[in-house]
XYZ file of N, CA and C in Angstrom:
765
model
N -20.758 49.902 10.615
C -21.129 50.885 10.073
C -20.568 51.865 9.262
N -20.955 52.300 8.147
C -19.685 53.221 6.934
C -20.945 54.211 6.424
N -20.395 55.689 7.314
C -21.554 56.831 6.828
C -23.302 56.548 6.946
N -22.830 56.146 8.472
C -24.150 55.534 9.223
C -25.274 54.695 7.988
N -24.470 54.020 7.370
C -25.161 52.869 6.708
C -24.812 51.447 6.901
N -25.851 50.724 7.073
C -25.442 49.376 8.033
C -24.681 48.662 6.274
N -23.590 48.000 6.448
C -23.314 47.242 5.165
C -22.935 45.767 5.852
N -23.613 45.305 4.575
C -23.499 43.590 4.972
C -22.285 42.899 3.639
N -21.907 42.053 3.721
C -20.527 41.480 2.957
C -20.979 40.014 3.103
N -21.413 39.707 1.629
C -21.555 38.199 1.101
C -20.468 37.198 0.505
N -19.684 36.493 1.174
C -18.441 35.434 0.940
C -19.190 34.764 0.176
N -19.144 34.004 -1.473
C -19.405 32.763 -1.578
C -17.957 31.829 -1.297
N -18.695 30.541 -1.254
C -17.374 30.133 -0.925
C -17.353 28.358 -1.573
N -16.314 27.787 -2.411
C -16.812 26.007 -2.510
C -15.504 26.064 -2.665
N -15.119 24.625 -1.524
C -13.810 24.426 -1.702
C -12.766 25.105 -1.135
N -12.776 26.451 -0.067
C -11.731 27.001 0.150
C -11.110 27.373 1.697
N -11.487 25.671 1.913
C -10.866 25.865 3.610
C -9.559 25.946 4.271
N -8.947 26.495 2.663
C -7.316 26.781 2.487
C -6.980 28.363 3.012
N -8.121 28.921 2.470
C -8.164 30.344 2.241
C -9.778 31.480 3.414
N -10.679 30.589 3.080
C -11.388 31.155 4.253
C -10.967 32.048 5.532
N -10.377 31.128 6.306
C -10.208 32.241 7.616
C -9.800 33.418 6.902
N -8.832 33.390 6.376
C -7.484 34.871 5.570
C -9.088 35.426 5.056
N -9.611 35.103 4.458
C -10.619 36.046 3.899
C -11.459 36.492 4.752
N -11.834 35.681 6.012
C -12.986 36.554 6.397
C -11.760 37.587 7.493
N -10.892 36.894 7.693
C -10.303 38.012 8.771
C -9.595 39.336 8.419
N -9.491 39.468 6.932
C -9.331 40.833 6.192
C -10.139 41.604 5.995
N -11.875 41.124 6.073
C -12.705 42.221 5.875
C -12.739 43.304 6.846
N -12.921 44.582 6.336
C -12.851 45.933 7.872
C -13.818 46.008 8.023
N -13.409 46.511 9.031
C -14.215 46.466 11.229
C -15.437 47.327 10.824
N -15.295 48.059 9.632
C -16.611 48.496 9.209
C -18.184 47.874 8.920
N -17.918 46.680 8.480
C -18.982 45.962 7.761
C -19.396 45.321 8.761
N -20.971 45.277 9.124
C -21.564 45.155 10.517
C -22.143 43.129 10.313
N -22.260 43.062 9.379
C -22.996 41.523 8.564
C -22.099 41.120 7.688
N -21.288 39.637 8.003
C -20.422 38.773 6.978
C -21.356 37.566 6.853
N -21.769 37.572 5.583
C -22.350 36.257 5.337
C -21.572 35.473 4.234
N -20.946 34.046 4.960
C -20.369 33.075 4.262
C -21.581 31.972 3.630
N -21.706 31.666 2.508
C -22.234 30.944 1.682
C -21.746 29.540 0.953
N -21.805 28.301 2.219
C -20.989 27.520 1.566
C -21.865 26.719 0.598
N -21.570 26.916 -1.177
C -21.738 26.003 -1.590
C -21.558 24.908 -1.814
N -21.859 23.618 -1.009
C -21.912 22.766 -0.572
C -20.706 22.110 -1.072
N -19.490 22.664 -0.435
C -18.137 22.445 -0.042
C -17.946 20.589 0.001
N -16.919 20.155 -0.637
C -16.191 18.634 -0.060
C -15.262 18.947 0.942
N -14.844 20.154 1.557
C -14.113 20.475 2.067
C -14.381 20.664 4.170
N -13.408 21.642 4.601
C -13.984 21.816 5.507
C -14.488 23.376 5.776
N -14.733 23.963 4.283
C -14.984 25.146 4.382
C -15.876 25.889 5.543
N -16.879 25.060 5.419
C -18.140 25.193 6.650
C -17.322 25.894 8.153
N -17.154 24.390 8.499
C -15.900 24.593 9.516
C -15.320 25.340 10.100
N -14.771 25.800 9.187
C -13.017 26.789 9.107
C -14.410 28.270 9.914
N -15.171 27.778 8.800
C -15.895 29.774 8.553
C -16.360 30.023 10.261
N -17.257 28.847 10.173
C -18.039 28.994 11.581
C -17.174 28.894 12.799
N -15.660 28.544 12.592
C -15.183 28.726 13.906
C -13.957 29.847 13.903
N -14.330 30.579 13.205
C -13.743 32.399 13.003
C -14.629 32.981 14.321
N -13.776 33.548 15.294
C -13.667 34.392 16.354
C -14.337 35.623 16.276
N -15.548 35.666 15.100
C -16.150 36.987 14.701
C -17.296 37.180 14.914
N -18.323 37.759 15.907
C -19.597 37.497 15.896
C -20.433 37.876 14.827
N -19.584 38.902 13.908
C -20.368 39.278 12.296
C -20.468 37.972 11.768
N -20.079 37.366 11.867
C -20.060 36.154 10.590
C -21.388 34.862 11.035
N -22.066 34.631 9.629
C -23.261 33.570 9.660
C -22.695 32.608 8.723
N -22.403 31.411 8.404
C -22.812 30.592 7.520
C -23.677 29.760 7.170
N -23.813 29.740 6.028
C -25.252 29.246 4.992
C -24.794 28.258 4.322
N -25.215 27.272 4.539
C -24.693 25.909 3.665
C -25.424 25.685 2.777
N -25.211 25.446 1.782
C -26.657 25.020 0.745
C -26.353 23.109 0.505
N -27.135 22.316 0.534
C -27.220 21.145 0.482
C -27.062 20.189 -0.326
N -26.668 21.384 -1.346
C -26.107 20.749 -2.762
C -25.525 21.538 -3.446
N -24.239 21.282 -4.457
C -23.989 22.311 -5.425
C -24.458 22.811 -6.016
N -25.177 24.761 -5.642
C -26.147 25.155 -7.141
C -25.461 26.214 -7.916
N -23.972 26.523 -7.908
C -23.445 27.611 -8.599
C -23.246 28.880 -7.587
N -22.015 29.667 -8.266
C -21.677 30.616 -7.711
C -23.161 32.003 -7.270
N -23.787 32.179 -8.775
C -24.696 32.859 -8.623
C -25.850 32.589 -7.748
N -26.452 31.435 -7.176
C -27.166 30.398 -6.737
C -26.640 31.464 -5.317
N -25.356 30.797 -4.775
C -24.826 30.918 -3.484
C -24.873 32.608 -3.636
N -25.036 33.771 -4.037
C -25.036 35.017 -3.806
C -26.467 35.543 -4.011
N -27.553 34.641 -4.424
C -28.795 35.160 -4.118
C -28.903 34.860 -2.296
N -28.671 33.561 -2.365
C -29.166 33.322 -0.877
C -28.255 33.954 0.214
N -27.042 35.027 -0.556
C -26.500 36.060 0.215
C -27.138 37.363 0.594
N -27.849 37.308 -0.849
C -28.470 38.800 -0.954
C -29.620 38.805 0.088
N -30.405 37.499 -0.560
C -31.378 37.634 0.584
C -31.155 37.510 1.943
N -30.191 36.943 2.295
C -30.465 37.180 4.050
C -29.961 38.174 4.470
N -29.206 38.950 3.595
C -28.139 40.629 3.408
C -29.347 41.445 3.406
N -30.391 41.165 3.055
C -31.903 41.824 3.003
C -32.490 41.744 4.070
N -32.622 40.703 4.267
C -33.490 40.293 5.474
C -32.482 40.833 6.726
N -31.634 41.258 6.701
C -31.335 41.911 7.395
C -31.162 43.442 7.640
N -31.696 43.808 6.946
C -32.045 45.552 6.538
C -30.330 46.217 6.483
N -30.072 45.165 5.655
C -27.878 46.004 4.849
C -28.719 47.510 4.193
N -28.224 49.019 4.375
C -28.419 49.494 3.393
C -27.072 49.298 1.853
N -26.014 48.662 2.290
C -25.476 48.254 1.091
C -24.822 46.810 1.322
N -24.981 45.891 0.330
C -24.126 44.132 0.407
C -23.019 44.721 -0.875
N -22.114 44.382 -0.751
C -20.774 43.943 -0.668
C -20.563 42.489 -1.127
N -19.786 41.830 -1.902
C -19.458 40.599 -2.008
C -17.825 40.428 -2.131
N -17.394 39.388 -1.136
C -15.697 39.266 -1.303
C -15.855 37.788 -1.451
N -15.199 37.382 -2.336
C -15.486 36.110 -2.437
C -14.076 35.380 -1.290
N -14.557 34.248 -1.644
C -13.641 33.353 -0.540
C -12.715 32.390 -0.478
N -12.069 33.241 -1.662
C -10.775 32.648 -2.043
C -9.544 33.858 -2.206
N -9.957 34.692 -1.141
C -8.712 35.665 -0.950
C -8.405 36.594 -2.249
N -9.298 36.595 -3.249
C -8.647 37.409 -4.223
C -9.138 38.678 -4.626
N -9.982 39.288 -4.003
C -10.555 40.481 -3.950
C -9.675 41.278 -2.776
N -9.081 41.988 -2.468
C -8.221 43.107 -2.077
C -9.048 44.176 -0.862
N -9.319 43.815 0.397
C -10.000 44.567 0.789
C -9.880 46.206 1.330
N -8.913 46.493 0.643
C -7.966 47.825 0.903
C -9.300 48.911 -0.411
N -9.717 48.319 -1.407
C -10.613 48.282 -2.258
C -11.772 48.692 -2.152
N -12.616 47.520 -0.402
C -13.993 47.205 -0.323
C -14.647 49.811 -0.058
N -13.794 49.837 0.905
C -14.083 51.029 1.239
C -14.576 52.090 0.004
N -13.812 51.992 -1.161
C -13.900 52.469 -2.356
C -15.704 52.296 -3.013
N -15.867 50.625 -3.005
C -17.257 50.217 -3.608
C -18.295 50.407 -3.021
N -18.015 50.755 -1.509
C -19.158 50.933 -0.674
C -19.627 52.400 -0.713
N -18.397 53.544 -0.976
C -18.255 54.934 -0.718
C -19.372 54.994 -2.207
N -18.806 54.468 -2.818
C -19.562 54.556 -4.386
C -21.291 54.392 -4.527
N -21.735 53.785 -3.611
C -22.997 53.320 -3.212
C -23.515 54.463 -2.221
N -22.725 55.156 -1.207
C -23.690 55.770 -0.478
C -23.447 57.064 -0.895
N -22.403 56.891 -1.724
C -22.774 58.759 -2.655
C -24.181 58.437 -3.863
N -24.693 57.305 -4.223
C -25.832 57.514 -4.858
C -25.396 56.468 -6.061
N -24.835 55.926 -6.170
C -24.613 54.269 -7.180
C -25.461 53.522 -7.182
N -26.515 52.474 -7.681
C -26.892 51.755 -7.320
C -26.110 50.688 -6.978
N -25.036 50.467 -7.972
C -24.416 48.969 -7.949
C -22.849 49.417 -8.763
N -22.481 49.483 -7.337
C -20.930 49.252 -8.163
C -19.810 48.111 -8.204
N -19.507 48.306 -8.763
C -18.272 46.679 -9.877
C -16.654 46.848 -10.341
N -16.021 46.221 -9.366
C -15.131 46.631 -9.513
C -14.680 45.989 -11.203
N -13.385 47.210 -11.548
C -13.113 47.470 -12.860
C -11.011 47.027 -12.722
N -11.033 45.821 -12.488
C -9.418 45.451 -12.977
C -8.411 45.769 -13.762
N -9.519 46.293 -14.995
C -8.471 47.054 -16.356
C -8.098 48.172 -15.784
N -8.522 48.607 -14.576
C -8.684 50.256 -14.454
C -7.233 50.102 -13.928
N -7.152 48.940 -12.855
C -5.813 49.381 -12.190
C -4.554 49.013 -13.097
N -3.066 49.825 -12.339
C -1.991 49.700 -13.013
C -1.542 48.133 -13.215
N -0.408 47.778 -13.872
C -0.294 46.375 -14.436
C -1.375 45.320 -14.006
N -2.399 45.298 -14.869
C -3.498 44.488 -14.897
C -3.188 43.482 -16.119
N -2.205 44.301 -16.373
C -1.719 42.866 -17.976
C -0.973 42.565 -17.862
N 0.467 42.805 -16.361
C 1.360 41.749 -16.128
C 0.868 40.916 -14.964
N -0.214 41.487 -14.167
C -0.823 40.323 -13.032
C -1.725 39.519 -13.602
N -2.844 39.873 -14.688
C -3.733 38.716 -14.487
C -3.815 38.058 -16.042
N -3.751 36.939 -15.211
C -3.106 35.536 -16.303
C -3.735 35.232 -17.666
N -2.909 35.034 -18.681
C -3.232 35.374 -19.703
C -5.233 34.670 -20.864
N -4.576 33.404 -19.828
C -6.303 33.005 -20.011
C -7.041 33.482 -19.749
N -7.308 33.985 -18.488
C -8.244 35.140 -17.706
C -8.365 36.385 -18.512
N -7.275 37.033 -19.126
C -7.326 38.502 -19.740
C -7.989 38.260 -20.647
N -7.595 37.391 -21.688
C -8.211 37.252 -23.021
C -9.874 37.108 -22.753
N -9.955 35.867 -22.322
C -11.449 35.871 -21.917
C -12.487 36.595 -21.672
N -11.771 38.109 -20.331
C -12.900 38.809 -19.622
C -12.746 39.705 -20.588
N -11.993 40.151 -21.702
C -12.110 41.586 -22.616
C -12.720 41.179 -23.680
N -12.990 39.851 -24.221
C -13.809 39.514 -25.041
C -15.566 39.453 -24.438
N -15.584 38.964 -23.407
C -16.383 38.899 -22.495
C -17.309 40.448 -22.361
N -16.816 41.207 -21.806
C -16.643 42.809 -21.124
C -17.266 43.493 -22.664
N -16.667 43.637 -23.970
C -16.928 43.950 -25.374
C -18.481 43.289 -25.200
N -18.845 41.742 -25.226
C -20.536 41.087 -25.449
C -21.198 41.831 -24.970
N -20.804 41.797 -22.794
C -21.568 42.365 -22.307
C -22.046 43.823 -22.377
N -21.331 44.629 -23.062
C -21.717 45.962 -23.234
C -21.957 45.882 -23.903
N -22.705 45.470 -25.459
C -23.040 45.661 -26.887
C -24.679 44.949 -25.652
N -24.809 44.048 -25.603
C -25.690 43.430 -24.363
C -26.674 44.232 -24.158
N -26.040 45.157 -22.973
C -26.243 45.572 -21.722
C -26.960 46.946 -21.905
N -26.078 47.329 -23.059
C -25.875 48.874 -23.602
C -24.775 49.827 -22.539
N -24.643 49.221 -21.392
C -23.642 49.970 -20.279
C -21.928 49.882 -21.014
N -22.218 51.312 -22.192
C -20.666 50.681 -22.537
C -19.696 51.989 -21.588
N -20.358 52.080 -20.642
C -19.116 52.966 -19.981
C -18.403 51.812 -18.782
N -19.150 50.679 -18.746
C -18.533 49.734 -17.466
C -18.042 48.666 -18.570
N -16.726 48.246 -17.714
C -16.129 46.880 -18.550
C -15.776 46.185 -17.454
N -14.966 44.962 -17.909
C -14.710 44.287 -16.530
C -15.778 42.919 -15.986
N -16.946 42.802 -16.885
C -18.040 42.210 -16.757
C -17.506 40.930 -15.569
N -16.669 40.436 -15.778
C -16.340 39.122 -14.674
C -15.923 39.385 -12.987
N -15.877 40.377 -13.209
C -15.321 41.191 -11.982
C -16.259 40.626 -11.040
N -16.538 40.149 -9.910
C -17.440 39.845 -9.061
C -17.194 40.127 -7.645
N -16.321 41.677 -7.541
C -16.004 42.215 -6.350
C -17.033 43.719 -6.456
N -18.018 43.555 -5.900
C -19.800 44.681 -6.173
C -19.542 44.977 -4.801
N -20.443 46.527 -4.830
C -21.233 46.571 -3.695
C -23.023 47.013 -4.572
N -23.918 46.714 -3.749
C -25.275 46.748 -4.571
C -26.344 47.770 -2.869
N -27.140 48.645 -3.845
C -27.859 49.123 -3.077
C -28.913 48.354 -2.617
N -30.301 48.671 -1.556
C -31.062 47.741 -2.108
C -32.361 47.936 -3.013
N -32.307 48.470 -3.954
C -32.490 49.189 -4.770
C -31.671 47.993 -6.090
N -30.686 47.969 -5.762
C -30.445 46.804 -6.582
C -30.420 45.739 -6.691
N -30.055 45.931 -5.159
C -30.600 44.050 -4.983
C -32.521 43.750 -4.949
N -33.064 44.251 -5.006
C -34.441 44.658 -5.077
C -34.762 43.994 -7.013
N -33.966 44.624 -7.944
C -33.811 44.109 -8.991
C -33.544 42.792 -9.301
N -31.913 42.850 -8.979
C -31.488 41.002 -8.798
C -32.468 40.457 -8.293
N -33.201 40.517 -7.208
C -33.895 38.955 -6.219
C -34.933 39.154 -7.273
N -35.723 40.123 -8.003
C -37.277 40.749 -9.102
C -37.427 39.173 -9.377
N -36.542 38.436 -10.194
C -36.301 36.898 -11.047
C -35.477 36.505 -10.939
N -35.198 34.924 -11.365
C -34.709 34.016 -11.185
C -32.712 34.601 -11.876
N -31.984 34.203 -11.322
C -30.409 34.592 -11.915
C -30.211 33.294 -12.319
N -28.712 33.839 -13.345
C -28.012 32.887 -13.573
C -27.191 32.167 -12.400
N -27.354 30.416 -12.402
C -26.826 30.038 -11.521
C -25.511 30.442 -11.126
N -24.594 30.030 -12.133
C -23.536 29.655 -12.264
C -22.588 30.785 -12.896
N -21.056 30.766 -13.108
C -20.495 31.417 -13.729
C -20.674 32.576 -15.096
N -22.328 32.594 -15.529
C -22.604 33.442 -16.203
C -23.634 34.974 -15.536
N -23.447 34.173 -14.250
C -24.161 35.742 -13.223
C -23.692 36.961 -13.242
N -22.503 37.506 -13.613
C -22.406 38.565 -13.609
C -23.001 39.228 -15.023
N -23.125 38.769 -15.780
C -23.175 39.357 -17.097
C -24.880 39.382 -17.060
N -25.603 38.638 -16.583
C -27.070 38.155 -16.725
C -27.495 39.208 -15.636
N -26.938 39.943 -14.328
C -26.973 40.672 -13.824
C -26.953 42.511 -14.214
N -25.895 42.515 -14.765
C -25.794 44.113 -15.545
C -26.655 43.744 -16.146
N -26.941 43.181 -17.441
C -27.932 43.435 -18.440
C -28.769 43.725 -18.104
N -30.074 42.936 -16.755
C -31.455 43.368 -15.799
C -31.426 44.737 -15.139
N -29.862 44.679 -14.804
C -29.976 46.400 -14.010
C -29.702 47.803 -15.140
N -29.330 47.078 -16.158
C -29.433 48.176 -17.424
C -30.719 48.091 -17.924
N -31.430 46.896 -17.302
C -33.065 47.141 -18.391
C -33.711 47.304 -17.289
N -33.290 47.288 -16.285
C -33.964 48.575 -14.977
C -33.660 49.364 -14.724
N -32.689 50.729 -15.541
C -32.512 51.756 -15.077
C -31.773 51.901 -14.462
N -31.378 51.831 -13.559
C -30.582 51.395 -12.117
C -29.171 51.832 -12.414
N -28.506 52.902 -11.435
C -27.675 53.751 -11.945
C -26.047 52.255 -11.980
N -25.287 52.058 -12.933
C -23.915 51.110 -12.360
C -22.795 51.934 -12.859
N -21.858 51.912 -11.481
C -20.490 52.440 -11.781
C -19.795 51.173 -11.780
N -18.530 51.640 -13.068
C -17.047 50.478 -12.643
C -16.194 51.547 -11.268
N -15.876 51.025 -10.593
C -14.506 51.523 -9.646
C -13.406 50.477 -9.969
N -12.479 51.119 -9.548
C -10.926 50.757 -10.384
C -10.509 49.829 -9.228
N -10.494 48.561 -9.208
C -9.812 47.483 -7.905
C -8.583 46.989 -8.762
N -7.899 46.526 -7.468
C -6.528 45.613 -7.590
C -6.766 43.872 -7.864
N -6.263 43.780 -9.399
C -6.244 42.501 -9.282
C -5.145 41.406 -8.867
N -6.135 40.230 -8.331
C -4.877 40.094 -6.931
C -4.896 38.270 -7.829
N -3.806 37.761 -7.919
C -3.853 36.435 -8.286
C -2.165 35.881 -8.165
N -2.393 35.010 -6.396
C -1.358 34.736 -6.183
C -0.684 33.416 -6.931
N 0.323 32.816 -6.394
C 1.140 31.762 -7.528
C 0.927 30.343 -7.654
N 0.085 30.367 -6.666
C -0.677 28.972 -6.841
C -1.854 29.347 -7.598
N -2.331 30.366 -8.238
C -3.560 30.820 -8.725
C -4.008 29.832 -9.584
N -5.144 29.247 -9.567
C -5.779 28.292 -10.622
C -6.583 28.421 -10.710
N -7.401 28.847 -12.012
C -8.816 28.726 -12.498
C -9.423 27.739 -12.381
N -11.162 27.481 -11.383
C -12.105 26.807 -11.827
C -12.906 26.475 -12.941
N -12.658 27.786 -13.822
C -13.593 27.574 -14.848
C -12.905 26.399 -15.812
N -14.174 26.277 -16.823
C -13.770 24.914 -17.533
C -14.546 25.902 -18.832
N -13.654 26.940 -20.000
C -13.839 27.438 -20.594
C -14.716 26.967 -21.749
N -15.085 25.576 -22.091
C -15.878 24.959 -23.292
C -16.974 24.448 -22.376
N -17.114 24.742 -21.033
C -18.221 24.162 -20.620
C -18.955 25.418 -19.977
N -18.382 26.589 -20.092
C -19.263 27.638 -19.536
C -19.132 28.656 -20.965
N -18.653 29.204 -21.831
C -18.823 29.898 -22.614
C -19.809 30.080 -23.111
N -21.143 28.849 -23.760
C -22.139 28.779 -24.442
C -22.814 29.331 -23.651
N -23.071 28.610 -22.602
C -24.167 29.369 -21.457
C -24.736 30.487 -21.442
N -22.892 30.860 -21.339
C -22.982 32.465 -21.175
C -23.509 33.908 -22.782
N -23.261 32.772 -23.958
C -23.573 33.781 -24.877
C -24.788 33.591 -24.974
N -25.361 32.225 -25.086
C -27.113 32.394 -24.724
C -27.735 33.120 -24.034
N -27.200 33.553 -22.622
C -27.728 34.797 -21.798
C -27.807 36.378 -22.441
N -26.509 36.158 -22.920
C -26.210 37.378 -23.307
C -27.083 38.180 -24.714
N -27.367 36.462 -25.464
C -28.149 36.798 -26.444
C -29.519 36.946 -26.362
N -30.131 36.348 -25.233
C -31.617 37.128 -24.673
C -31.239 38.565 -24.369
N -30.141 38.454 -23.389
C -30.805 39.652 -22.601
C -30.537 40.673 -23.832
N -29.926 40.815 -25.057
C -29.758 41.669 -26.167
C -31.102 41.141 -26.555
N -32.134 40.510 -27.109
C -33.137 40.630 -27.226
C -33.742 41.114 -26.576
N -33.930 41.483 -25.580
C -34.851 41.881 -24.328
C -34.544 43.338 -24.457
N -33.536 43.639 -24.292
C -33.146 45.172 -24.499
C -34.006 45.987 -25.688
N -33.110 44.856 -27.218
C -33.807 45.458 -28.273
C -35.247 45.587 -28.210
N -36.079 45.132 -27.588
C -37.717 44.338 -27.733
C -38.115 46.000 -26.629
N -37.457 45.774 -25.629
C -37.942 46.864 -25.071
C -38.358 48.553 -25.582
N -36.715 48.649 -26.677
C -36.603 49.565 -26.822
C -37.605 49.793 -28.075
N -37.820 48.834 -28.912
C -39.263 49.260 -29.742
C -40.216 48.850 -28.958
N -40.332 48.219 -28.422
C -41.807 48.954 -27.326
C -41.489 50.338 -26.473
N -40.233 51.010 -26.758
C -40.579 52.095 -25.741
C -40.289 52.125 -24.232
N -40.182 51.059 -23.751
C -40.346 50.780 -22.142
C -38.904 50.764 -21.599
N -37.871 50.507 -22.537
C -36.628 50.747 -21.701
C -36.300 51.876 -21.256
N -35.764 51.600 -19.680
C -35.369 53.088 -19.236
C -33.993 52.903 -19.168
N -33.290 54.298 -19.387
C -32.823 54.514 -20.010
C -31.471 53.993 -18.973
N -30.587 53.169 -19.184
C -29.059 53.179 -18.474
C -28.169 54.252 -17.948
N -28.269 54.294 -16.549
C -27.174 54.866 -16.509
C -25.726 54.785 -16.058
N -24.723 55.225 -16.720
C -23.759 54.764 -16.220
C -22.160 55.311 -15.685
N -21.530 55.199 -14.944
C -20.086 55.703 -14.425
C -19.319 55.375 -14.570
N -18.249 56.352 -14.676
C -17.046 55.879 -14.075
C -16.176 56.384 -12.766
N -15.868 56.154 -11.516
C -15.389 56.190 -10.931
C -13.755 56.392 -11.037
N -12.941 57.060 -9.946
C -11.606 57.002 -10.287
C -11.021 56.919 -9.055
N -10.944 56.470 -7.833
C -10.467 56.505 -6.493
C -9.005 56.073 -6.739
N -8.074 56.864 -6.194
C -6.363 55.940 -5.716
C -6.194 54.708 -5.342
N -5.749 54.096 -6.510
C -5.059 52.706 -5.716
C -4.173 52.513 -4.947
């Protein structure tokens, strides 16, 4: 429990057998439920996650690879069924610093509906983040701001998040983009729903053996298409007078 709120953490994982145990061991004790969603890994991710001696951990395995967005939907649905008040996401690759989790959860406890990590607000991000990832994130973050209207939100590709029940209802209310464009899709839909979104500074974590599983030529066009659709929806709602005002905030806990 965190301030009398039940907290769940969703851990999407794909071929993370060498990292999943370390990730699960790092999750703070105030978390009530840990939901590992193995997206049809070809290694022992599920076996190693299920072997962790932690009664909070539950493993759900997809029969086929459906993408990180689909894995999050599976985890979100389970967290909602468990009655979680706050549902956070920590990827299975140990790239999310557990010291930042209380800041994200606290933001939701304080009234934010969707607290999203912003690595660009952390000192040293331009030294820590690989150049290819840095450039891609800068471009997509600016485009997502334009398409969502969330002008005070940045680092759109950061998956370190915490969501309220209201935010989960919005996310699960219609199909979510199943693969790497899911953060952009979610931000646009949350903005259209008028829920409160906040940036929370988080630390960038990239080890010496880091390698990206993203293939830019495969993901760029689908993300641009979904952002274009999001912009079209926002403009149509504005013209019809039905758009809820997007509320954005930037929180500044000390790192």
